[in-house]
Amino acid sequence: MANLSSGETPLVHQQMFKVEMNEGPLSKLVVAILMALLFIYINSIMFHTLLSKPVFRELPRYILFAHMLCNDTILLMMVSLLYLLSLYLQRVPRAVCALIILIAATTVRISALNLGVMSLERYVAICFPLRHSEMASKKMTGVLIATMWLLGCLSPVIDIIYTLIKNPASFGADMFCTYEAFFKASWQIVVFDGIHGFYFVSVTVIIIFTYVSVVVAARSATADKESATKAQRTVLLHFGQLVLCLNSLLYETIERAMAKVSSSRLFMDLRYMNYLFVLILPRCLSPLIYGLRDNAVRPLFLYYVRCGSQKVKPSVTVH
């Protein structure tokens, strides 16, 4: 096993990197990177689809969907970069690592928060249809997105600032880039796990509340049955996506637990599966779940996927 230099976080999984450098098949790396690139490509096309029509840029549910796509794409880029850096034992300046970790950790949290906001938007649309344009305006949507980014970056900013205060000279040194390298005290891990738990529980409560409210609205005599039923299914999909987001929120915790296994080969195999199924695969579900089931988005998305080979560009009708 590789010995860590003084000042580095003595993490088991950092010590195992050198053992496995030449043992893992190249096919694993190729599969992981190709999957990430494929999903980034799909998300980019869907994002371009939403930007191509003014109506998508005005309605809150499409603005939030576009924000989800943008957030997931940034997350895919950051986690893929971190995976490559760790796989090839590449050291980077601590200041550069801090920026990468800040973006990656923030986008992971926003994945869950955005689902909660999307569920609330559907709740307002069904339960308060006459006030929907007021309560879910474009301006309010922008405020909520800004709030999500503020809440998402809170924990990593605290950890980075604390590290800077404790050891300012270290920010000029090179390091293996992991979030744990910025844990200098035990309370940071408690806060890290606590914030993750709070966000997940809060979003879970929001989604359950909105689902129950939409179900009640769907049974009322005055409700638009079709819209309420569609909203009910959408909120259920939000809950399914939230379960996958929980895995992403627990990624670091899972990896810390896996680092305790005695076999370095087993750890690297588990780490690869954790990266692939916890971070990469869930990111592909956003365009598939929310985009392809939308009758307004799907034809236009398929048009761009085919590089505009259709003679007639699909029209957009939003209900």
PDB file of C-alpha atoms in Angstrom:
ATOM      1  CA  MET A   1       0.000   0.000   0.000  1.00  0.00           C
ATOM      2  CA  ALA A   2       1.089   3.561  -0.614  1.00  0.00           C
ATOM      3  CA  ASN A   3       2.176   5.658   2.329  1.00  0.00           C
ATOM      4  CA  LEU A   4       0.572   9.061   2.757  1.00  0.00           C
ATOM      5  CA  SER A   5       2.735  12.091   3.262  1.00  0.00           C
ATOM      6  CA  SER A   6       2.293  14.146   6.390  1.00  0.00           C
ATOM      7  CA  GLY A   7      -0.649  16.496   6.378  1.00  0.00           C
ATOM      8  CA  GLU A   8      -2.852  14.305   4.194  1.00  0.00           C
ATOM      9  CA  THR A   9      -6.042  12.744   5.415  1.00  0.00           C
ATOM     10  CA  PRO A  10      -5.253   9.126   6.392  1.00  0.00           C
ATOM     11  CA  LEU A  11      -8.145   7.558   4.516  1.00  0.00           C
ATOM     12  CA  VAL A  12      -8.041   3.857   3.756  1.00  0.00           C
ATOM     13  CA  HIS A  13      -9.348   4.267   0.218  1.00  0.00           C
ATOM     14  CA  GLN A  14      -6.573   6.763  -0.595  1.00  0.00           C
ATOM     15  CA  GLN A  15      -3.997   4.220   0.528  1.00  0.00           C
ATOM     16  CA  MET A  16      -5.445   1.572  -1.788  1.00  0.00           C
ATOM     17  CA  PHE A  17      -5.181   3.460  -5.037  1.00  0.00           C
ATOM     18  CA  LYS A  18      -1.646   2.347  -5.870  1.00  0.00           C
ATOM     19  CA  VAL A  19      -2.496  -1.292  -5.263  1.00  0.00           C
ATOM     20  CA  GLU A  20      -5.178  -1.321  -7.916  1.00  0.00           C
ATOM     21  CA  MET A  21      -3.736   1.052 -10.499  1.00  0.00           C
ATOM     22  CA  ASN A  22      -2.866  -1.632 -13.041  1.00  0.00           C
ATOM     23  CA  GLU A  23      -5.235  -4.392 -11.950  1.00  0.00           C
ATOM     24  CA  GLY A  24      -8.639  -3.063 -12.968  1.00  0.00           C
ATOM     25  CA  PRO A  25      -9.655  -3.742 -16.550  1.00  0.00           C
ATOM     26  CA  LEU A  26      -9.615  -0.809 -18.915  1.00  0.00           C
ATOM     27  CA  SER A  27     -13.141  -1.736 -19.985  1.00  0.00           C
ATOM     28  CA  LYS A  28     -14.520  -0.507 -16.649  1.00  0.00           C
ATOM     29  CA  LEU A  29     -13.066   2.931 -17.193  1.00  0.00           C
ATOM     30  CA  VAL A  30     -14.285   3.049 -20.784  1.00  0.00           C
ATOM     31  CA  VAL A  31     -17.825   2.035 -19.783  1.00  0.00           C
ATOM     32  CA  ALA A  32     -17.998   4.613 -16.993  1.00  0.00           C
ATOM     33  CA  ILE A  33     -16.708   7.489 -19.118  1.00  0.00           C
ATOM     34  CA  LEU A  34     -18.810   6.578 -22.165  1.00  0.00           C
ATOM     35  CA  MET A  35     -21.935   6.379 -20.016  1.00  0.00           C
ATOM     36  CA  ALA A  36     -21.212   9.782 -18.518  1.00  0.00           C
ATOM     37  CA  LEU A  37     -20.597  11.295 -21.966  1.00  0.00           C
ATOM     38  CA  LEU A  38     -23.774   9.710 -23.344  1.00  0.00           C
ATOM     39  CA  PHE A  39     -25.934  11.132 -20.572  1.00  0.00           C
ATOM     40  CA  ILE A  40     -24.262  14.541 -20.849  1.00  0.00           C
ATOM     41  CA  TYR A  41     -25.071  14.476 -24.571  1.00  0.00           C
ATOM     42  CA  ILE A  42     -28.720  13.506 -23.961  1.00  0.00           C
ATOM     43  CA  ASN A  43     -29.125  16.137 -21.251  1.00  0.00           C
ATOM     44  CA  SER A  44     -27.580  18.758 -23.532  1.00  0.00           C
ATOM     45  CA  ILE A  45     -30.030  17.974 -26.348  1.00  0.00           C
ATOM     46  CA  MET A  46     -32.969  18.110 -23.938  1.00  0.00           C
ATOM     47  CA  PHE A  47     -31.686  21.401 -22.517  1.00  0.00           C
ATOM     48  CA  HIS A  48     -31.356  22.823 -26.035  1.00  0.00           C
ATOM     49  CA  THR A  49     -34.913  21.637 -26.734  1.00  0.00           C
ATOM     50  CA  LEU A  50     -36.230  23.621 -23.775  1.00  0.00           C
ATOM     51  CA  LEU A  51     -34.321  26.726 -24.833  1.00  0.00           C
ATOM     52  CA  SER A  52     -35.526  26.515 -28.429  1.00  0.00           C
ATOM     53  CA  LYS A  53     -39.114  27.613 -27.713  1.00  0.00           C
ATOM     54  CA  PRO A  54     -40.126  30.778 -25.810  1.00  0.00           C
ATOM     55  CA  VAL A  55     -43.015  28.965 -24.103  1.00  0.00           C
ATOM     56  CA  PHE A  56     -40.593  26.596 -22.358  1.00  0.00           C
ATOM     57  CA  ARG A  57     -38.599  29.579 -21.079  1.00  0.00           C
ATOM     58  CA  GLU A  58     -41.683  31.156 -19.511  1.00  0.00           C
ATOM     59  CA  LEU A  59     -43.459  28.315 -17.690  1.00  0.00           C
ATOM     60  CA  PRO A  60     -42.130  27.440 -14.189  1.00  0.00           C
ATOM     61  CA  ARG A  61     -42.289  23.652 -14.620  1.00  0.00           C
ATOM     62  CA  TYR A  62     -40.094  23.788 -17.725  1.00  0.00           C
ATOM     63  CA  ILE A  63     -37.716  26.296 -16.138  1.00  0.00           C
ATOM     64  CA  LEU A  64     -37.272  23.924 -13.189  1.00  0.00           C
ATOM     65  CA  PHE A  65     -36.838  20.979 -15.553  1.00  0.00           C
ATOM     66  CA  ALA A  66     -34.162  22.890 -17.490  1.00  0.00           C
ATOM     67  CA  HIS A  67     -32.477  23.708 -14.185  1.00  0.00           C
ATOM     68  CA  MET A  68     -32.493  20.007 -13.273  1.00  0.00           C
ATOM     69  CA  LEU A  69     -30.873  19.104 -16.603  1.00  0.00           C
ATOM     70  CA  CYS A  70     -28.222  21.800 -16.223  1.00  0.00           C
ATOM     71  CA  ASN A  71     -27.494  20.762 -12.634  1.00  0.00           C
ATOM     72  CA  ASP A  72     -27.242  17.054 -13.512  1.00  0.00           C
ATOM     73  CA  THR A  73     -24.939  17.795 -16.451  1.00  0.00           C
ATOM     74  CA  ILE A  74     -22.576  19.820 -14.253  1.00  0.00           C
ATOM     75  CA  LEU A  75     -22.681  17.049 -11.652  1.00  0.00           C
ATOM     76  CA  LEU A  76     -21.807  14.403 -14.250  1.00  0.00           C
ATOM     77  CA  MET A  77     -18.833  16.454 -15.420  1.00  0.00           C
ATOM     78  CA  MET A  78     -17.510  17.008 -11.897  1.00  0.00           C
ATOM     79  CA  VAL A  79     -17.876  13.420 -10.639  1.00  0.00           C
ATOM     80  CA  SER A  80     -16.325  12.062 -13.845  1.00  0.00           C
ATOM     81  CA  LEU A  81     -13.374  14.406 -13.382  1.00  0.00           C
ATOM     82  CA  LEU A  82     -12.988  13.360  -9.741  1.00  0.00           C
ATOM     83  CA  TYR A  83     -13.172   9.692 -10.726  1.00  0.00           C
ATOM     84  CA  LEU A  84     -10.411  10.100 -13.307  1.00  0.00           C
ATOM     85  CA  LEU A  85      -8.218  12.076 -10.905  1.00  0.00           C
ATOM     86  CA  SER A  86      -8.564   9.404  -8.219  1.00  0.00           C
ATOM     87  CA  LEU A  87      -8.058   6.516 -10.646  1.00  0.00           C
ATOM     88  CA  TYR A  88      -4.794   7.907 -11.994  1.00  0.00           C
ATOM     89  CA  LEU A  89      -3.515   9.209  -8.646  1.00  0.00           C
ATOM     90  CA  GLN A  90      -3.390  12.711 -10.074  1.00  0.00           C
ATOM     91  CA  ARG A  91      -2.596  15.393  -7.519  1.00  0.00           C
ATOM     92  CA  VAL A  92      -4.081  18.846  -7.991  1.00  0.00           C
ATOM     93  CA  PRO A  93      -3.588  22.133  -6.108  1.00  0.00           C
ATOM     94  CA  ARG A  94      -5.827  22.264  -3.051  1.00  0.00           C
ATOM     95  CA  ALA A  95      -7.443  25.479  -4.281  1.00  0.00           C
ATOM     96  CA  VAL A  96      -8.430  23.769  -7.559  1.00  0.00           C
ATOM     97  CA  CYS A  97      -9.714  20.738  -5.655  1.00  0.00           C
ATOM     98  CA  ALA A  98     -11.756  23.023  -3.393  1.00  0.00           C
ATOM     99  CA  LEU A  99     -13.506  24.494  -6.436  1.00  0.00           C
ATOM    100  CA  ILE A 100     -14.244  21.039  -7.911  1.00  0.00           C
ATOM    101  CA  ILE A 101     -15.539  19.718  -4.578  1.00  0.00           C
ATOM    102  CA  LEU A 102     -17.656  22.842  -4.050  1.00  0.00           C
ATOM    103  CA  ILE A 103     -19.385  22.421  -7.418  1.00  0.00           C
ATOM    104  CA  ALA A 104     -19.815  18.640  -7.101  1.00  0.00           C
ATOM    105  CA  ALA A 105     -21.161  18.703  -3.537  1.00  0.00           C
ATOM    106  CA  THR A 106     -23.504  21.599  -4.286  1.00  0.00           C
ATOM    107  CA  THR A 107     -25.027  19.971  -7.363  1.00  0.00           C
ATOM    108  CA  VAL A 108     -25.606  16.691  -5.490  1.00  0.00           C
ATOM    109  CA  ARG A 109     -27.703  18.515  -2.888  1.00  0.00           C
ATOM    110  CA  ILE A 110     -29.558  20.564  -5.478  1.00  0.00           C
ATOM    111  CA  SER A 111     -30.702  17.357  -7.212  1.00  0.00           C
ATOM    112  CA  ALA A 112     -32.914  16.604  -4.201  1.00  0.00           C
ATOM    113  CA  LEU A 113     -33.975  20.191  -3.498  1.00  0.00           C
ATOM    114  CA  ASN A 114     -35.072  20.728  -7.096  1.00  0.00           C
ATOM    115  CA  LEU A 115     -37.415  17.727  -6.881  1.00  0.00           C
ATOM    116  CA  GLY A 116     -39.114  19.260  -3.858  1.00  0.00           C
ATOM    117  CA  VAL A 117     -39.621  22.575  -5.639  1.00  0.00           C
ATOM    118  CA  MET A 118     -40.964  20.829  -8.770  1.00  0.00           C
ATOM    119  CA  SER A 119     -43.488  18.961  -6.618  1.00  0.00           C
ATOM    120  CA  LEU A 120     -44.602  22.200  -4.951  1.00  0.00           C
ATOM    121  CA  GLU A 121     -45.111  23.788  -8.369  1.00  0.00           C
ATOM    122  CA  ARG A 122     -47.447  20.948  -9.401  1.00  0.00           C
ATOM    123  CA  TYR A 123     -49.241  21.239  -6.052  1.00  0.00           C
ATOM    124  CA  VAL A 124     -49.899  24.944  -6.626  1.00  0.00           C
ATOM    125  CA  ALA A 125     -51.003  24.310 -10.230  1.00  0.00           C
ATOM    126  CA  ILE A 126     -53.632  21.745  -9.173  1.00  0.00           C
ATOM    127  CA  CYS A 127     -54.753  23.007  -5.761  1.00  0.00           C
ATOM    128  CA  PHE A 128     -54.547  26.763  -6.442  1.00  0.00           C
ATOM    129  CA  PRO A 129     -55.044  27.076 -10.212  1.00  0.00           C
ATOM    130  CA  LEU A 130     -56.323  30.664 -10.036  1.00  0.00           C
ATOM    131  CA  ARG A 131     -53.235  31.805  -8.119  1.00  0.00           C
ATOM    132  CA  HIS A 132     -50.706  29.649  -9.963  1.00  0.00           C
ATOM    133  CA  SER A 133     -49.457  32.447 -12.228  1.00  0.00           C
ATOM    134  CA  GLU A 134     -48.920  34.628  -9.155  1.00  0.00           C
ATOM    135  CA  MET A 135     -47.424  32.072  -6.765  1.00  0.00           C
ATOM    136  CA  ALA A 136     -45.325  30.251  -9.389  1.00  0.00           C
ATOM    137  CA  SER A 137     -44.221  33.207 -11.477  1.00  0.00           C
ATOM    138  CA  LYS A 138     -41.017  33.305 -13.495  1.00  0.00           C
ATOM    139  CA  LYS A 139     -39.504  35.704 -10.947  1.00  0.00           C
ATOM    140  CA  MET A 140     -40.425  33.476  -8.002  1.00  0.00           C
ATOM    141  CA  THR A 141     -38.960  30.474  -9.823  1.00  0.00           C
ATOM    142  CA  GLY A 142     -35.686  32.358 -10.209  1.00  0.00           C
ATOM    143  CA  VAL A 143     -35.686  33.209  -6.500  1.00  0.00           C
ATOM    144  CA  LEU A 144     -36.250  29.550  -5.593  1.00  0.00           C
ATOM    145  CA  ILE A 145     -33.419  28.415  -7.868  1.00  0.00           C
ATOM    146  CA  ALA A 146     -31.064  30.960  -6.269  1.00  0.00           C
ATOM    147  CA  THR A 147     -32.157  29.761  -2.813  1.00  0.00           C
ATOM    148  CA  MET A 148     -31.436  26.154  -3.785  1.00  0.00           C
ATOM    149  CA  TRP A 149     -27.888  27.051  -4.818  1.00  0.00           C
ATOM    150  CA  LEU A 150     -27.390  28.959  -1.565  1.00  0.00           C
ATOM    151  CA  LEU A 151     -28.585  26.022   0.544  1.00  0.00           C
ATOM    152  CA  GLY A 152     -26.668  23.529  -1.586  1.00  0.00           C
ATOM    153  CA  CYS A 153     -23.296  25.226  -1.183  1.00  0.00           C
ATOM    154  CA  LEU A 154     -23.669  25.956   2.545  1.00  0.00           C
ATOM    155  CA  SER A 155     -21.980  22.822   3.900  1.00  0.00           C
ATOM    156  CA  PRO A 156     -19.030  22.624   1.438  1.00  0.00           C
ATOM    157  CA  VAL A 157     -18.333  26.352   1.838  1.00  0.00           C
ATOM    158  CA  ILE A 158     -18.158  25.915   5.625  1.00  0.00           C
ATOM    159  CA  ASP A 159     -15.760  22.962   5.274  1.00  0.00           C
ATOM    160  CA  ILE A 160     -13.512  24.760   2.786  1.00  0.00           C
ATOM    161  CA  ILE A 161     -13.381  27.973   4.843  1.00  0.00           C
ATOM    162  CA  TYR A 162     -12.643  25.995   8.020  1.00  0.00           C
ATOM    163  CA  THR A 163      -9.780  24.200   6.275  1.00  0.00           C
ATOM    164  CA  LEU A 164      -8.444  27.525   5.015  1.00  0.00           C
ATOM    165  CA  ILE A 165      -8.542  28.979   8.528  1.00  0.00           C
ATOM    166  CA  LYS A 166      -6.912  25.930  10.117  1.00  0.00           C
ATOM    167  CA  ASN A 167      -4.132  25.600   7.546  1.00  0.00           C
ATOM    168  CA  PRO A 168      -4.000  28.489   5.035  1.00  0.00           C
ATOM    169  CA  ALA A 169      -0.591  27.450   3.687  1.00  0.00           C
ATOM    170  CA  SER A 170      -1.975  24.097   2.537  1.00  0.00           C
ATOM    171  CA  PHE A 171      -4.002  25.721  -0.259  1.00  0.00           C
ATOM    172  CA  GLY A 172      -0.840  26.091  -2.293  1.00  0.00           C
ATOM    173  CA  ALA A 173       0.053  22.398  -1.963  1.00  0.00           C
ATOM    174  CA  ASP A 174      -0.973  19.527  -4.226  1.00  0.00           C
ATOM    175  CA  MET A 175      -3.305  16.821  -2.941  1.00  0.00           C
ATOM    176  CA  PHE A 176      -5.485  13.861  -3.857  1.00  0.00           C
ATOM    177  CA  CYS A 177      -8.858  15.469  -4.465  1.00  0.00           C
ATOM    178  CA  THR A 178     -11.548  14.052  -2.164  1.00  0.00           C
ATOM    179  CA  TYR A 179     -14.171  15.736  -0.018  1.00  0.00           C
ATOM    180  CA  GLU A 180     -12.810  13.995   3.085  1.00  0.00           C
ATOM    181  CA  ALA A 181      -9.532  15.878   2.674  1.00  0.00           C
ATOM    182  CA  PHE A 182     -11.395  18.969   3.890  1.00  0.00           C
ATOM    183  CA  PHE A 183     -12.601  17.247   7.062  1.00  0.00           C
ATOM    184  CA  LYS A 184     -10.296  18.520   9.793  1.00  0.00           C
ATOM    185  CA  ALA A 185     -12.588  17.914  12.766  1.00  0.00           C
ATOM    186  CA  SER A 186     -15.138  15.282  13.734  1.00  0.00           C
ATOM    187  CA  TRP A 187     -17.942  17.852  13.933  1.00  0.00           C
ATOM    188  CA  GLN A 188     -17.621  18.438  10.184  1.00  0.00           C
ATOM    189  CA  ILE A 189     -18.676  14.854   9.437  1.00  0.00           C
ATOM    190  CA  VAL A 190     -21.623  15.208  11.822  1.00  0.00           C
ATOM    191  CA  VAL A 191     -22.706  18.440  10.122  1.00  0.00           C
ATOM    192  CA  PHE A 192     -22.147  16.902   6.664  1.00  0.00           C
ATOM    193  CA  ASP A 193     -24.368  13.886   7.408  1.00  0.00           C
ATOM    194  CA  GLY A 194     -26.872  16.012   9.340  1.00  0.00           C
ATOM    195  CA  ILE A 195     -27.449  18.455   6.483  1.00  0.00           C
ATOM    196  CA  HIS A 196     -27.864  15.582   4.022  1.00  0.00           C
ATOM    197  CA  GLY A 197     -30.411  13.961   6.315  1.00  0.00           C
ATOM    198  CA  PHE A 198     -32.287  17.220   6.876  1.00  0.00           C
ATOM    199  CA  TYR A 199     -32.537  17.945   3.152  1.00  0.00           C
ATOM    200  CA  PHE A 200     -33.728  14.446   2.344  1.00  0.00           C
ATOM    201  CA  VAL A 201     -36.351  14.352   5.117  1.00  0.00           C
ATOM    202  CA  SER A 202     -37.586  17.833   4.186  1.00  0.00           C
ATOM    203  CA  VAL A 203     -37.974  16.964   0.504  1.00  0.00           C
ATOM    204  CA  THR A 204     -39.622  13.638   1.393  1.00  0.00           C
ATOM    205  CA  VAL A 205     -42.198  15.438   3.553  1.00  0.00           C
ATOM    206  CA  ILE A 206     -42.835  17.961   0.765  1.00  0.00           C
ATOM    207  CA  ILE A 207     -43.370  15.252  -1.857  1.00  0.00           C
ATOM    208  CA  ILE A 208     -45.671  13.185   0.382  1.00  0.00           C
ATOM    209  CA  PHE A 209     -47.660  16.305   1.280  1.00  0.00           C
ATOM    210  CA  THR A 210     -48.028  17.380  -2.341  1.00  0.00           C
ATOM    211  CA  TYR A 211     -48.991  13.861  -3.439  1.00  0.00           C
ATOM    212  CA  VAL A 212     -51.726  13.562  -0.809  1.00  0.00           C
ATOM    213  CA  SER A 213     -52.990  17.058  -1.635  1.00  0.00           C
ATOM    214  CA  VAL A 214     -53.121  16.303  -5.366  1.00  0.00           C
ATOM    215  CA  VAL A 215     -54.954  13.008  -4.719  1.00  0.00           C
ATOM    216  CA  VAL A 216     -57.543  14.843  -2.621  1.00  0.00           C
ATOM    217  CA  ALA A 217     -57.887  17.495  -5.330  1.00  0.00           C
ATOM    218  CA  ALA A 218     -58.320  14.816  -7.996  1.00  0.00           C
ATOM    219  CA  ARG A 219     -61.326  13.419  -6.122  1.00  0.00           C
ATOM    220  CA  SER A 220     -63.061  16.766  -5.748  1.00  0.00           C
ATOM    221  CA  ALA A 221     -65.907  17.653  -8.087  1.00  0.00           C
ATOM    222  CA  THR A 222     -64.363  20.937  -9.210  1.00  0.00           C
ATOM    223  CA  ALA A 223     -60.923  19.617 -10.135  1.00  0.00           C
ATOM    224  CA  ASP A 224     -59.608  19.087 -13.643  1.00  0.00           C
ATOM    225  CA  LYS A 225     -59.474  15.286 -13.477  1.00  0.00           C
ATOM    226  CA  GLU A 226     -56.985  14.831 -16.297  1.00  0.00           C
ATOM    227  CA  SER A 227     -54.552  17.472 -15.027  1.00  0.00           C
ATOM    228  CA  ALA A 228     -54.819  16.195 -11.455  1.00  0.00           C
ATOM    229  CA  THR A 229     -54.139  12.613 -12.534  1.00  0.00           C
ATOM    230  CA  LYS A 230     -51.087  13.670 -14.562  1.00  0.00           C
ATOM    231  CA  ALA A 231     -49.819  15.743 -11.630  1.00  0.00           C
ATOM    232  CA  GLN A 232     -50.345  12.763  -9.319  1.00  0.00           C
ATOM    233  CA  ARG A 233     -48.193  10.566 -11.555  1.00  0.00           C
ATOM    234  CA  THR A 234     -45.563  13.290 -11.849  1.00  0.00           C
ATOM    235  CA  VAL A 235     -45.266  13.640  -8.067  1.00  0.00           C
ATOM    236  CA  LEU A 236     -44.913   9.850  -7.782  1.00  0.00           C
ATOM    237  CA  LEU A 237     -42.053  10.024 -10.281  1.00  0.00           C
ATOM    238  CA  HIS A 238     -40.507  12.778  -8.163  1.00  0.00           C
ATOM    239  CA  PHE A 239     -40.593  10.410  -5.197  1.00  0.00           C
ATOM    240  CA  GLY A 240     -38.916   7.645  -7.202  1.00  0.00           C
ATOM    241  CA  GLN A 241     -36.254  10.078  -8.325  1.00  0.00           C
ATOM    242  CA  LEU A 242     -35.831  11.207  -4.717  1.00  0.00           C
ATOM    243  CA  VAL A 243     -34.948   7.647  -3.669  1.00  0.00           C
ATOM    244  CA  LEU A 244     -32.166   7.683  -6.253  1.00  0.00           C
ATOM    245  CA  CYS A 245     -31.069  11.110  -5.021  1.00  0.00           C
ATOM    246  CA  LEU A 246     -30.779   9.667  -1.521  1.00  0.00           C
ATOM    247  CA  ASN A 247     -28.175   7.267  -2.886  1.00  0.00           C
ATOM    248  CA  SER A 248     -26.269  10.235  -4.308  1.00  0.00           C
ATOM    249  CA  LEU A 249     -26.479  12.097  -0.993  1.00  0.00           C
ATOM    250  CA  LEU A 250     -25.124   9.021   0.781  1.00  0.00           C
ATOM    251  CA  TYR A 251     -22.329   8.429  -1.761  1.00  0.00           C
ATOM    252  CA  GLU A 252     -19.514   9.683   0.490  1.00  0.00           C
ATOM    253  CA  THR A 253     -20.921   7.829   3.507  1.00  0.00           C
ATOM    254  CA  ILE A 254     -21.171   4.603   1.499  1.00  0.00           C
ATOM    255  CA  GLU A 255     -17.603   4.997   0.267  1.00  0.00           C
ATOM    256  CA  ARG A 256     -16.274   5.603   3.772  1.00  0.00           C
ATOM    257  CA  ALA A 257     -17.977   2.385   4.895  1.00  0.00           C
ATOM    258  CA  MET A 258     -16.647   0.410   1.912  1.00  0.00           C
ATOM    259  CA  ALA A 259     -13.111   1.639   2.607  1.00  0.00           C
ATOM    260  CA  LYS A 260     -13.075  -0.561   5.717  1.00  0.00           C
ATOM    261  CA  VAL A 261     -13.094  -3.819   3.730  1.00  0.00           C
ATOM    262  CA  SER A 262      -9.898  -5.825   4.038  1.00  0.00           C
ATOM    263  CA  SER A 263      -9.420  -6.496   0.328  1.00  0.00           C
ATOM    264  CA  SER A 264      -8.214  -3.584  -1.804  1.00  0.00           C
ATOM    265  CA  ARG A 265      -9.429  -5.302  -4.986  1.00  0.00           C
ATOM    266  CA  LEU A 266     -12.893  -5.771  -3.468  1.00  0.00           C
ATOM    267  CA  PHE A 267     -12.953  -2.133  -2.389  1.00  0.00           C
ATOM    268  CA  MET A 268     -12.102  -0.869  -5.868  1.00  0.00           C
ATOM    269  CA  ASP A 269     -14.791  -3.093  -7.405  1.00  0.00           C
ATOM    270  CA  LEU A 270     -17.352  -1.814  -4.896  1.00  0.00           C
ATOM    271  CA  ARG A 271     -16.188   1.742  -5.460  1.00  0.00           C
ATOM    272  CA  TYR A 272     -16.664   1.367  -9.201  1.00  0.00           C
ATOM    273  CA  MET A 273     -20.194  -0.029  -8.769  1.00  0.00           C
ATOM    274  CA  ASN A 274     -21.007   2.742  -6.302  1.00  0.00           C
ATOM    275  CA  TYR A 275     -19.824   5.376  -8.779  1.00  0.00           C
ATOM    276  CA  LEU A 276     -21.655   3.799 -11.722  1.00  0.00           C
ATOM    277  CA  PHE A 277     -25.040   3.031 -10.156  1.00  0.00           C
ATOM    278  CA  VAL A 278     -25.258   5.744  -7.492  1.00  0.00           C
ATOM    279  CA  LEU A 279     -23.887   8.759  -9.346  1.00  0.00           C
ATOM    280  CA  ILE A 280     -24.011   8.048 -13.083  1.00  0.00           C
ATOM    281  CA  LEU A 281     -27.138   6.002 -13.854  1.00  0.00           C
ATOM    282  CA  PRO A 282     -29.638   8.164 -11.901  1.00  0.00           C
ATOM    283  CA  ARG A 283     -28.590  11.181 -13.957  1.00  0.00           C
ATOM    284  CA  CYS A 284     -29.982   9.553 -17.113  1.00  0.00           C
ATOM    285  CA  LEU A 285     -33.479   9.331 -15.685  1.00  0.00           C
ATOM    286  CA  SER A 286     -34.236  13.054 -15.719  1.00  0.00           C
ATOM    287  CA  PRO A 287     -34.672  13.435 -19.502  1.00  0.00           C
ATOM    288  CA  LEU A 288     -36.299  10.000 -19.805  1.00  0.00           C
ATOM    289  CA  ILE A 289     -38.797  10.449 -16.973  1.00  0.00           C
ATOM    290  CA  TYR A 290     -39.670  14.111 -17.319  1.00  0.00           C
ATOM    291  CA  GLY A 291     -38.927  14.861 -20.957  1.00  0.00           C
ATOM    292  CA  LEU A 292     -40.067  11.903 -23.016  1.00  0.00           C
ATOM    293  CA  ARG A 293     -43.394  11.621 -21.175  1.00  0.00           C
ATOM    294  CA  ASP A 294     -44.199  15.284 -21.902  1.00  0.00           C
ATOM    295  CA  ASN A 295     -46.258  15.558 -25.090  1.00  0.00           C
ATOM    296  CA  ALA A 296     -44.974  19.068 -25.758  1.00  0.00           C
ATOM    297  CA  VAL A 297     -41.277  18.262 -25.309  1.00  0.00           C
ATOM    298  CA  ARG A 298     -41.017  14.730 -26.735  1.00  0.00           C
ATOM    299  CA  PRO A 299     -41.591  15.477 -30.484  1.00  0.00           C
ATOM    300  CA  LEU A 300     -39.171  18.387 -30.438  1.00  0.00           C
ATOM    301  CA  PHE A 301     -36.547  16.401 -28.510  1.00  0.00           C
ATOM    302  CA  LEU A 302     -36.732  13.524 -31.007  1.00  0.00           C
ATOM    303  CA  TYR A 303     -36.441  16.063 -33.822  1.00  0.00           C
ATOM    304  CA  TYR A 304     -33.125  17.335 -32.430  1.00  0.00           C
ATOM    305  CA  VAL A 305     -31.895  13.799 -31.643  1.00  0.00           C
ATOM    306  CA  ARG A 306     -32.323  13.015 -35.342  1.00  0.00           C
ATOM    307  CA  CYS A 307     -30.347  16.176 -36.153  1.00  0.00           C
ATOM    308  CA  GLY A 308     -33.378  17.824 -37.713  1.00  0.00           C
ATOM    309  CA  SER A 309     -33.687  15.187 -40.433  1.00  0.00           C
ATOM    310  CA  GLN A 310     -37.473  15.542 -40.428  1.00  0.00           C
ATOM    311  CA  LYS A 311     -38.762  17.869 -43.126  1.00  0.00           C
ATOM    312  CA  VAL A 312     -41.222  19.581 -40.810  1.00  0.00           C
ATOM    313  CA  LYS A 313     -40.211  20.836 -37.375  1.00  0.00           C
ATOM    314  CA  PRO A 314     -42.800  19.756 -34.762  1.00  0.00           C
ATOM    315  CA  SER A 315     -45.066  22.439 -33.349  1.00  0.00           C
ATOM    316  CA  VAL A 316     -45.376  22.897 -29.604  1.00  0.00           C
ATOM    317  CA  THR A 317     -48.671  22.903 -27.729  1.00  0.00           C
ATOM    318  CA  VAL A 318     -48.473  23.238 -23.948  1.00  0.00           C
ATOM    319  CA  HIS A 319     -51.483  22.452 -21.760  1.00  0.00           C
TER     320      HIS A 319
END
